Amino acid sequence: MTFEEFVGARLGAILRYATVVAWDRHLAEDITQDVLARAQLRWARIGRLDAPELYVKRMVLNEFLSWRRRRSTVSMPVDRLESFAPVSPDPAAAHDERDAMVRLIGTLPPKQRAVIALRFYEDLSVYEIATLMGARPTTVRTHLARALESLRTALPSTVKEPR
Amino acid sequence: MSQELEDLIRTAQLRVADAADPGGVREGIATRAARLRVRRTIGTVAAAAAAVIAVALAVPLSSSTHRSAPIQPPSASPTTAAGGSPLRYRIMSLPTGFVEKGRIVADPKADNPQIEVVRTWTADPVGANAVGMPKEVRLFVLRKPDATYYDRGTPVDVNGTTGYYDHLAAGPSSTVSWPVGDQLLQVVAEGGLDPTQEAMLRMARSVRPDPATTRAPLWVSWLPSGYTLSSVAVSGDWPAEWQCSVFATTDPQDGPDSRYSLNIRLATGTPAPEGGPLVMVGGRPGRILDNEANTRFLVVNVDDLLLTVWTSWPAGGTPMPDEDLIHVATATVRLGDPTTTAWIGSP
């Protein structure tokens, strides 16, 4: 598969993944462009891998967590999250738990946000996440537990009540 | 509640994912790739020159009891090294007011593309920026080039040799590339200049052999075991105002992302974040700290400058011990030889 074929087939999926990891559409676009530009320069090697998409996704994750991105990911202005407003907002749902969750995930530390992206969006196991992040499974579990606890604690009380 | 919470997370993630729009991303990839080809020369660049210095100057080492060996010259022969690293070529016809403000000398085995020398001219102050000014002209000397990188664009004649002129309409630069023996020369003008094809060809056709050599103002006499010098970069606005970066890496065992890297930089600023406990390094105050992205910094005050030694390790790897970082810092010598930076600010 050539690089152009790969981008044609998988750009959408990679960008969606990057957006969920970064939780910022503009940052995700920036990271995706950077990573794919780097991948293009190395495509002779990456293209021969069994799973080039997995490799590229790992590059996206590393780029997001890299120190060069720390400044833009440590504290995300809430107004950046407005870019995730639905195209046709549902007035009845404007303040529901889904909006709250979108905002709350954006407040998580980058590693916690990345872990929940890999766990729930990519449906990876703790061990797979640990391999991808180069961390120990216990570290991943800690990030995951803290993320879930933060979200559970911060959710509006109406959401916490059993329905 | 747990399942409900997870469902809410998944719903939010899908909603956020749906906001992604690949339309604008696709166009930007080629442009960034072209820019990266230039930038990677800086990021990965640096050091036959440092190796040269190690050979040329018999500064005694204090590391004989350490488990690691003094650095070895990666490529330059001792004969060549004794006189400095060759610059190979220079541009004779530059835009008015342009002077040389940056040099990078690299071990061409250390990276791809195979960069040997990069020289930068600009009329703008570079300050703390090594290179990357919006209006600058660079001359790359590359070895064993990958032709797929450089034979794109319009075929042009460069003093009787077929080269290629490439202008990225939405991109950052214009280039003229042409082979000379087993090397490839490339003139790159950043987008801020917006030169015409004729102007680019005029610069390319003015390139001549340069018998001069260059030496770095720093000498690094010790590196941890497994590291080899990759490149040395020197830049500045005046001979007395310079910054120097030395870059070393380990051989990647499992692909390029498994590589450990080591940067040594003497400059007015530091890339390290604030904070870190006080450490004494050769009698000078310093601080040492990690960030959350597998990078460890050591910053030492050296007179009016800051020496920063930082190392990055791959995911799952182990950080360099503090004692090794400190040893690298104490093994880094500011030469105080004004001839090493006398070229800064000259045409």
Coordinates of C-alpha atoms in Angstrom, one line a residue:
Chain A
M1 CA 0.0 0.0 0.0
T2 CA 1.4 3.4 -1.0
F3 CA 1.3 6.3 1.4
E4 CA -1.2 8.0 -0.7
E5 CA -3.5 4.9 -0.7
F6 CA -3.1 4.7 3.1
V7 CA -4.1 8.3 3.6
G8 CA -7.0 7.9 1.2
A9 CA -8.3 4.9 3.1
R10 CA -7.5 5.7 6.7
L11 CA -7.1 9.5 7.2
G12 CA -10.7 9.8 8.5
A13 CA -10.2 7.0 11.1
I14 CA -6.9 8.4 12.2
L15 CA -8.2 11.9 12.5
R16 CA -11.2 10.7 14.5
Y17 CA -8.9 8.8 16.8
A18 CA -6.6 11.8 17.2
T19 CA -9.6 14.0 18.0
V20 CA -10.7 11.7 20.7
V21 CA -7.2 11.4 22.2
A22 CA -6.5 15.2 22.0
W23 CA -10.1 16.3 22.8
D24 CA -9.4 19.3 20.7
R25 CA -10.2 19.4 17.0
H26 CA -7.6 21.9 16.0
L27 CA -4.9 20.2 18.0
A28 CA -5.9 16.9 16.5
E29 CA -5.7 18.2 13.0
D30 CA -2.3 19.7 13.8
I31 CA -1.0 16.4 15.3
T32 CA -2.4 14.3 12.5
Q33 CA -0.8 16.5 9.9
D34 CA 2.5 16.4 11.7
V35 CA 2.4 12.6 12.2
L36 CA 1.4 11.8 8.7
A37 CA 4.0 14.1 7.3
R38 CA 6.6 12.3 9.4
A39 CA 5.2 8.9 8.4
Q40 CA 5.4 9.9 4.7
L41 CA 9.1 10.4 5.1
R42 CA 9.5 7.0 6.6
W43 CA 6.9 5.2 4.6
A44 CA 9.4 2.8 3.0
R45 CA 9.7 1.3 6.5
I46 CA 6.2 1.9 8.0
G47 CA 4.4 0.7 4.9
R48 CA 6.1 -2.7 5.2
L49 CA 4.8 -3.2 8.8
D50 CA 2.0 -5.7 9.4
A51 CA -0.2 -3.0 10.9
P52 CA 0.9 0.5 9.7
E53 CA -2.2 2.1 11.0
L54 CA -1.4 0.9 14.5
Y55 CA 2.0 2.3 14.2
V56 CA 0.6 5.7 13.0
K57 CA -1.8 5.7 15.9
R58 CA 1.0 5.1 18.3
M59 CA 2.8 8.1 16.7
V60 CA -0.3 10.2 17.3
L61 CA -0.4 9.1 20.9
N62 CA 3.3 9.8 21.5
E63 CA 3.0 13.2 19.7
F64 CA 0.0 14.2 21.9
L65 CA 1.9 13.2 25.0
S66 CA 5.2 14.6 24.0
W67 CA 6.7 17.5 25.8
R68 CA 6.4 19.7 22.7
R69 CA 2.6 19.5 23.0
R70 CA 2.5 19.8 26.8
R71 CA 1.9 23.5 26.7
S72 CA -1.1 23.2 24.6
T73 CA -2.6 20.1 26.3
V74 CA -2.1 20.7 30.0
S75 CA -4.7 23.4 30.3
M76 CA -7.3 23.5 27.6
P77 CA -9.4 26.6 27.6
V78 CA -13.0 25.7 27.9
D79 CA -13.9 27.8 24.9
R80 CA -11.9 25.5 22.7
L81 CA -14.4 22.8 23.5
E82 CA -17.1 24.9 21.9
S83 CA -15.7 23.7 18.6
F84 CA -17.3 20.3 19.5
A85 CA -20.8 21.8 19.6
P86 CA -23.0 19.7 17.4
V87 CA -23.8 21.0 14.0
S88 CA -27.5 20.9 14.7
P89 CA -27.7 21.4 18.5
D90 CA -30.6 19.8 20.3
P91 CA -31.9 22.6 22.5
A92 CA -33.5 20.1 24.8
A93 CA -30.2 18.4 25.4
A94 CA -28.0 21.5 25.7
H95 CA -27.3 21.0 29.3
D96 CA -27.7 17.3 29.7
E97 CA -25.1 14.8 30.8
R98 CA -23.7 14.4 27.3
D99 CA -22.6 18.1 27.2
A100 CA -21.3 17.8 30.8
M101 CA -19.3 14.7 29.8
V102 CA -17.8 16.4 26.8
R103 CA -16.7 19.3 29.0
L104 CA -15.4 17.1 31.8
I105 CA -13.3 14.9 29.7
G106 CA -11.6 18.0 28.4
T107 CA -10.5 18.8 31.9
L108 CA -8.7 15.5 32.6
P109 CA -4.9 15.4 32.5
P110 CA -3.6 14.4 29.1
K111 CA -2.6 10.9 30.1
Q112 CA -5.9 10.1 31.7
R113 CA -7.7 11.5 28.7
A114 CA -5.5 9.3 26.4
V115 CA -6.2 6.2 28.5
I116 CA -9.9 6.6 28.4
A117 CA -9.7 7.2 24.6
L118 CA -7.8 4.0 24.2
R119 CA -10.0 2.1 26.6
F120 CA -13.5 3.2 25.5
Y121 CA -13.0 4.6 22.0
E122 CA -10.5 2.0 20.8
D123 CA -11.8 -0.7 23.0
L124 CA -8.3 -1.8 24.0
S125 CA -7.5 -3.8 27.1
V126 CA -5.4 -2.5 29.9
Y127 CA -2.5 -4.6 28.8
E128 CA -2.8 -3.4 25.2
I129 CA -2.9 0.2 26.4
A130 CA 0.1 -0.4 28.6
T131 CA 2.0 -1.8 25.6
L132 CA 1.0 1.1 23.4
M133 CA 1.9 3.7 26.0
G134 CA 5.1 2.0 27.2
A135 CA 3.7 1.9 30.7
R136 CA 3.0 -0.7 33.3
P137 CA -0.5 -2.1 33.5
T138 CA -0.8 -0.9 37.0
T139 CA 0.0 2.6 35.9
V140 CA -2.7 2.4 33.2
R141 CA -5.2 1.1 35.7
T142 CA -4.3 4.0 38.0
H143 CA -4.9 6.5 35.2
L144 CA -8.1 4.9 34.3
A145 CA -9.4 4.7 37.8
R146 CA -8.5 8.3 38.5
A147 CA -10.1 9.4 35.3
L148 CA -13.4 7.6 36.0
E149 CA -13.4 8.9 39.6
S150 CA -12.9 12.4 38.5
L151 CA -15.7 12.2 35.9
R152 CA -18.0 10.5 38.4
T153 CA -17.3 13.1 41.0
A154 CA -17.7 16.0 38.7
L155 CA -20.8 14.9 36.9
P156 CA -24.0 16.9 37.6
S157 CA -25.9 15.2 40.4
T158 CA -28.8 14.5 38.2
V159 CA -26.7 12.3 36.1
K160 CA -25.4 10.3 39.0
E161 CA -28.9 9.4 40.1
P162 CA -30.1 6.0 38.9
R163 CA -32.7 6.3 36.2
Chain B
M1 CA -23.5 3.7 37.6
S2 CA -20.3 2.3 36.2
Q3 CA -21.9 1.1 33.0
E4 CA -23.8 4.3 32.7
L5 CA -20.7 6.3 33.1
E6 CA -18.8 4.3 30.5
D7 CA -21.7 4.7 28.1
L8 CA -21.7 8.4 28.7
I9 CA -18.0 8.5 28.0
R10 CA -18.4 6.5 24.8
T11 CA -21.2 8.7 23.6
A12 CA -19.1 11.8 24.3
Q13 CA -16.2 10.3 22.4
L14 CA -18.2 9.5 19.4
R15 CA -19.7 12.9 19.4
V16 CA -16.2 14.5 19.5
A17 CA -14.9 12.1 16.9
D18 CA -17.7 13.2 14.6
A19 CA -16.4 16.8 14.8
A20 CA -13.2 15.7 12.9
D21 CA -13.0 17.0 9.4
P22 CA -10.3 15.4 7.3
G23 CA -10.8 17.8 4.4
G24 CA -8.3 20.4 5.4
V25 CA -5.8 17.9 6.9
R26 CA -5.1 16.1 3.7
E27 CA -3.8 19.2 1.8
G28 CA -1.5 20.1 4.7
I29 CA 0.4 16.8 4.8
A30 CA 2.5 17.2 1.8
T31 CA 3.4 20.8 2.8
R32 CA 4.4 19.7 6.3
A33 CA 6.4 16.8 4.9
A34 CA 8.4 19.2 2.8
R35 CA 9.0 21.4 5.8
L36 CA 10.0 18.5 7.9
R37 CA 12.7 17.5 5.4
V38 CA 14.3 20.8 6.2
R39 CA 13.6 20.8 9.9
R40 CA 14.8 17.4 10.6
T41 CA 18.2 18.5 9.5
I42 CA 18.1 20.8 12.5
G43 CA 16.5 18.5 14.9
T44 CA 18.7 15.5 14.2
V45 CA 21.6 17.4 13.1
A46 CA 24.8 17.9 14.5
A47 CA 28.4 16.5 14.6
A48 CA 31.2 15.5 12.8
A49 CA 32.4 18.8 14.1
A50 CA 32.3 17.8 17.7
A51 CA 34.2 14.7 16.9
V52 CA 36.6 16.8 15.0
I53 CA 37.2 18.9 18.1
A54 CA 37.7 15.8 20.2
V55 CA 40.5 14.8 18.0
A56 CA 42.0 18.2 17.4
L57 CA 42.3 19.3 21.0
A58 CA 44.0 17.3 23.6
V59 CA 42.0 18.4 26.6
P60 CA 42.6 15.9 29.4
L61 CA 39.6 13.9 30.4
S62 CA 38.6 13.4 34.0
S63 CA 36.4 10.4 33.1
S64 CA 38.9 7.7 33.1
T65 CA 37.3 6.0 36.0
H66 CA 33.9 6.1 34.4
R67 CA 32.4 3.0 32.7
S68 CA 31.8 4.9 29.5
A69 CA 34.4 5.8 27.0
P70 CA 35.3 9.2 25.6
I71 CA 33.5 10.0 22.4
Q72 CA 35.0 8.8 19.2
P73 CA 34.9 10.6 15.9
P74 CA 32.1 9.0 14.0
S75 CA 33.2 9.6 10.5
A76 CA 35.9 12.2 9.9
S77 CA 39.4 11.0 9.5
P78 CA 42.0 12.3 12.0
T79 CA 43.7 14.2 9.2
T80 CA 40.5 15.9 8.3
A81 CA 39.5 16.4 11.8
A82 CA 42.7 18.1 12.8
G83 CA 41.8 21.0 10.6
G84 CA 38.1 21.1 11.4
S85 CA 35.1 19.8 9.5
P86 CA 35.0 20.7 5.8
L87 CA 32.2 23.1 4.7
R88 CA 32.4 21.8 1.1
Y89 CA 30.5 24.6 -0.7
R90 CA 29.1 28.1 -0.3
I91 CA 26.7 30.4 -2.1
M92 CA 28.4 33.3 -3.7
S93 CA 25.3 35.2 -4.9
L94 CA 23.0 35.9 -1.9
P95 CA 20.2 38.4 -1.5
T96 CA 21.4 41.9 -0.4
G97 CA 22.4 42.1 3.3
F98 CA 22.4 38.4 3.9
V99 CA 25.1 37.1 6.2
E100 CA 25.9 33.6 7.5
K101 CA 24.2 32.9 10.9
G102 CA 24.0 29.2 11.2
R103 CA 26.1 26.1 10.5
I104 CA 25.3 22.5 11.1
V105 CA 27.8 19.7 10.6
A106 CA 26.4 16.2 10.8
D107 CA 27.5 12.7 10.7
P108 CA 25.8 11.6 7.5
K109 CA 25.5 8.1 8.8
A110 CA 23.3 9.2 11.6
D111 CA 20.2 10.2 9.8
N112 CA 18.2 10.0 6.7
P113 CA 18.4 12.1 4.6
Q114 CA 22.1 11.9 4.7
I115 CA 23.1 15.4 5.8
E116 CA 26.7 16.5 5.8
V117 CA 26.5 20.3 6.1
V118 CA 23.8 22.9 6.4
R119 CA 24.7 26.6 6.1
T120 CA 22.2 29.4 6.8
W121 CA 22.2 33.0 5.6
T122 CA 19.7 35.6 6.6
A123 CA 19.5 39.4 7.1
D124 CA 17.3 39.0 10.1
P125 CA 18.4 38.6 13.7
V126 CA 18.2 35.0 14.7
G127 CA 18.4 35.6 18.5
A128 CA 17.8 32.3 20.3
N129 CA 16.5 30.6 17.2
A130 CA 19.0 28.2 15.7
V131 CA 17.5 28.5 12.3
G132 CA 14.0 28.6 10.9
M133 CA 13.7 32.3 10.2
P134 CA 11.0 33.2 7.7
K135 CA 13.4 34.8 5.4
E136 CA 16.5 32.7 5.1
V137 CA 18.5 30.8 2.5
R138 CA 20.1 27.5 3.3
L139 CA 22.6 25.4 1.5
F140 CA 22.4 21.6 2.1
V141 CA 25.2 19.3 1.3
L142 CA 23.9 15.8 1.4
R143 CA 25.4 12.4 0.8
K144 CA 23.9 9.4 -0.8
P145 CA 20.6 11.2 -1.4
D146 CA 17.3 9.4 -1.7
A147 CA 16.4 10.5 -5.2
T148 CA 12.7 10.3 -4.5
Y149 CA 13.1 13.2 -2.2
Y150 CA 14.8 15.5 -4.6
D151 CA 14.0 14.8 -8.2
R152 CA 10.6 16.5 -8.0
G153 CA 9.8 19.7 -9.8
T154 CA 10.9 21.3 -12.9
P155 CA 14.2 20.1 -14.5
V156 CA 16.7 23.0 -14.7
D157 CA 20.3 23.5 -15.8
V158 CA 22.8 24.2 -13.0
N159 CA 26.1 24.9 -14.6
G160 CA 25.7 22.1 -17.0
T161 CA 24.2 19.6 -14.6
T162 CA 20.5 18.7 -14.6
G163 CA 18.8 19.7 -11.4
Y164 CA 15.3 20.3 -10.2
Y165 CA 13.5 23.5 -9.2
D166 CA 10.6 22.9 -6.9
H167 CA 8.3 25.6 -5.5
L168 CA 5.6 24.5 -3.1
A169 CA 2.6 26.7 -3.9
A170 CA 1.2 26.4 -0.5
G171 CA 4.4 25.4 1.2
P172 CA 7.2 27.0 3.1
S173 CA 10.0 27.0 0.6
S174 CA 11.5 26.9 -2.8
T175 CA 14.4 24.5 -3.6
V176 CA 16.9 23.8 -6.3
S177 CA 18.6 20.5 -6.0
W178 CA 21.4 19.0 -8.2
P179 CA 24.0 16.2 -7.9
V180 CA 27.7 16.8 -7.7
G181 CA 29.7 13.6 -7.6
D182 CA 28.4 11.4 -4.8
Q183 CA 26.8 14.4 -3.1
L184 CA 23.6 16.3 -3.6
L185 CA 23.5 20.1 -3.2
Q186 CA 20.3 21.8 -2.4
V187 CA 19.5 25.5 -2.1
V188 CA 16.5 26.2 0.0
A189 CA 14.8 29.6 0.3
E190 CA 12.1 30.0 3.0
G191 CA 8.7 31.1 1.9
G192 CA 9.1 34.5 3.5
L193 CA 11.5 35.4 0.7
D194 CA 9.2 34.2 -2.1
P195 CA 12.0 34.2 -4.6
T196 CA 11.4 33.8 -8.3
Q197 CA 12.7 30.8 -10.2
E198 CA 15.3 33.0 -11.7
A199 CA 16.5 34.2 -8.3
M200 CA 16.7 30.6 -7.1
L201 CA 18.7 29.5 -10.1
R202 CA 21.0 32.5 -9.7
M203 CA 21.8 31.4 -6.2
A204 CA 22.2 27.8 -7.2
R205 CA 24.5 28.5 -10.1
S206 CA 26.7 30.7 -7.9
V207 CA 27.5 27.8 -5.5
R208 CA 31.2 27.1 -5.5
P209 CA 33.5 24.8 -3.6
D210 CA 34.6 26.2 -0.2
P211 CA 37.9 24.9 1.1
A212 CA 37.2 26.4 4.6
T213 CA 36.6 24.2 7.6
T214 CA 34.6 24.9 10.7
R215 CA 35.0 24.0 14.4
A216 CA 32.5 24.1 17.1
P217 CA 33.0 26.4 20.2
L218 CA 32.1 23.5 22.5
W219 CA 34.0 20.3 23.2
V220 CA 32.1 17.4 24.7
S221 CA 34.7 14.9 25.9
W222 CA 32.5 12.2 27.3
L223 CA 29.2 10.6 26.4
P224 CA 27.4 7.7 28.1
S225 CA 28.0 4.3 26.7
G226 CA 26.1 3.5 23.6
Y227 CA 25.7 7.1 22.4
T228 CA 27.4 8.5 19.3
L229 CA 27.5 12.0 18.1
S230 CA 25.1 12.9 15.4
S231 CA 25.5 16.6 14.8
V232 CA 26.6 20.0 16.0
A233 CA 24.7 23.2 15.3
V234 CA 26.1 26.7 15.8
S235 CA 24.2 29.9 15.3
G236 CA 24.2 33.5 16.3
D237 CA 24.0 37.1 15.3
W238 CA 27.6 38.1 16.2
P239 CA 30.8 36.2 16.8
A240 CA 30.5 36.9 20.5
E241 CA 26.8 36.0 20.6
W242 CA 26.3 32.4 19.7
Q243 CA 24.6 29.2 20.8
C244 CA 25.8 25.7 20.2
S245 CA 23.9 22.4 20.3
V246 CA 25.4 19.0 20.2
F247 CA 23.1 16.0 19.5
A248 CA 23.9 12.4 20.1
T249 CA 21.8 9.3 19.9
T250 CA 21.9 5.6 20.4
D251 CA 21.4 3.1 17.6
P252 CA 17.7 2.3 17.4
Q253 CA 17.3 -1.3 18.4
D254 CA 13.7 -1.6 17.4
G255 CA 12.9 1.1 14.9
P256 CA 13.4 4.8 14.9
D257 CA 11.1 5.3 17.9
S258 CA 13.2 3.2 20.1
R259 CA 16.1 5.6 20.0
Y260 CA 17.5 7.4 23.0
S261 CA 18.7 10.9 22.4
L262 CA 21.0 13.3 24.2
N263 CA 21.1 17.1 23.6
I264 CA 23.7 19.4 24.9
R265 CA 23.1 23.1 24.4
L266 CA 24.9 26.2 25.5
A267 CA 22.8 29.3 24.9
T268 CA 21.2 32.3 26.6
G269 CA 18.0 30.3 27.2
T270 CA 16.9 26.8 27.9
P271 CA 14.2 24.5 26.6
A272 CA 13.8 23.1 30.1
P273 CA 10.7 23.8 32.2
E274 CA 10.9 25.8 35.4
G275 CA 11.7 24.1 38.7
G276 CA 13.7 21.1 39.8
P277 CA 15.9 20.6 42.9
L278 CA 19.3 22.3 43.2
V279 CA 22.3 20.3 42.2
M280 CA 25.9 21.4 42.1
V281 CA 27.7 20.6 38.9
G282 CA 31.5 21.3 38.9
G283 CA 30.9 23.9 41.6
R284 CA 28.2 25.6 39.6
P285 CA 24.5 25.7 40.6
G286 CA 22.1 23.7 38.5
R287 CA 18.8 22.0 38.6
I288 CA 17.6 18.7 37.4
L289 CA 14.0 17.7 36.5
D290 CA 11.9 15.4 34.4
N291 CA 8.8 16.2 32.4
E292 CA 6.0 13.8 31.9
A293 CA 7.1 13.0 28.4
N294 CA 10.2 10.9 29.0
T295 CA 12.6 13.8 29.0
R296 CA 15.1 14.6 31.8
F297 CA 16.8 18.0 31.9
L298 CA 19.9 19.3 33.7
V299 CA 20.3 23.1 33.5
V300 CA 23.6 24.6 34.7
N301 CA 24.5 28.3 35.0
V302 CA 27.7 28.9 33.1
D303 CA 28.7 32.5 33.5
D304 CA 26.1 34.5 31.4
L305 CA 24.8 31.4 29.6
L306 CA 22.8 28.3 30.4
L307 CA 24.1 24.8 29.7
T308 CA 21.2 22.4 29.2
V309 CA 21.8 18.7 28.9
W310 CA 18.6 16.8 28.3
T311 CA 17.9 13.2 27.3
S312 CA 14.8 11.5 26.0
W313 CA 14.1 7.9 26.2
P314 CA 11.5 5.8 24.3
A315 CA 8.3 4.5 25.8
G316 CA 9.2 1.6 28.1
G317 CA 12.8 2.7 28.3
T318 CA 14.8 3.8 31.3
P319 CA 16.0 7.4 31.9
M320 CA 19.6 8.3 31.9
P321 CA 20.9 8.4 35.5
D322 CA 21.4 11.8 37.0
E323 CA 25.1 11.1 37.5
D324 CA 25.6 10.5 33.7
L325 CA 23.8 13.7 32.9
I326 CA 26.0 15.6 35.3
H327 CA 29.1 13.9 33.9
V328 CA 28.1 15.0 30.4
A329 CA 27.8 18.6 31.7
T330 CA 31.1 18.5 33.4
A331 CA 32.7 17.1 30.3
T332 CA 31.4 19.9 28.2
V333 CA 34.0 22.6 27.7
R334 CA 33.5 26.1 26.3
L335 CA 36.6 26.5 24.2
G336 CA 37.0 30.3 24.3
D337 CA 38.6 30.3 20.9
P338 CA 37.2 33.3 19.0
T339 CA 38.1 31.8 15.6
T340 CA 35.4 29.1 16.0
T341 CA 32.6 31.7 15.7
A342 CA 34.4 34.4 13.7
W343 CA 32.3 33.5 10.7
I344 CA 29.0 34.5 12.3
G345 CA 27.6 37.7 10.6
S346 CA 29.9 37.5 7.6
P347 CA 28.6 37.1 4.1

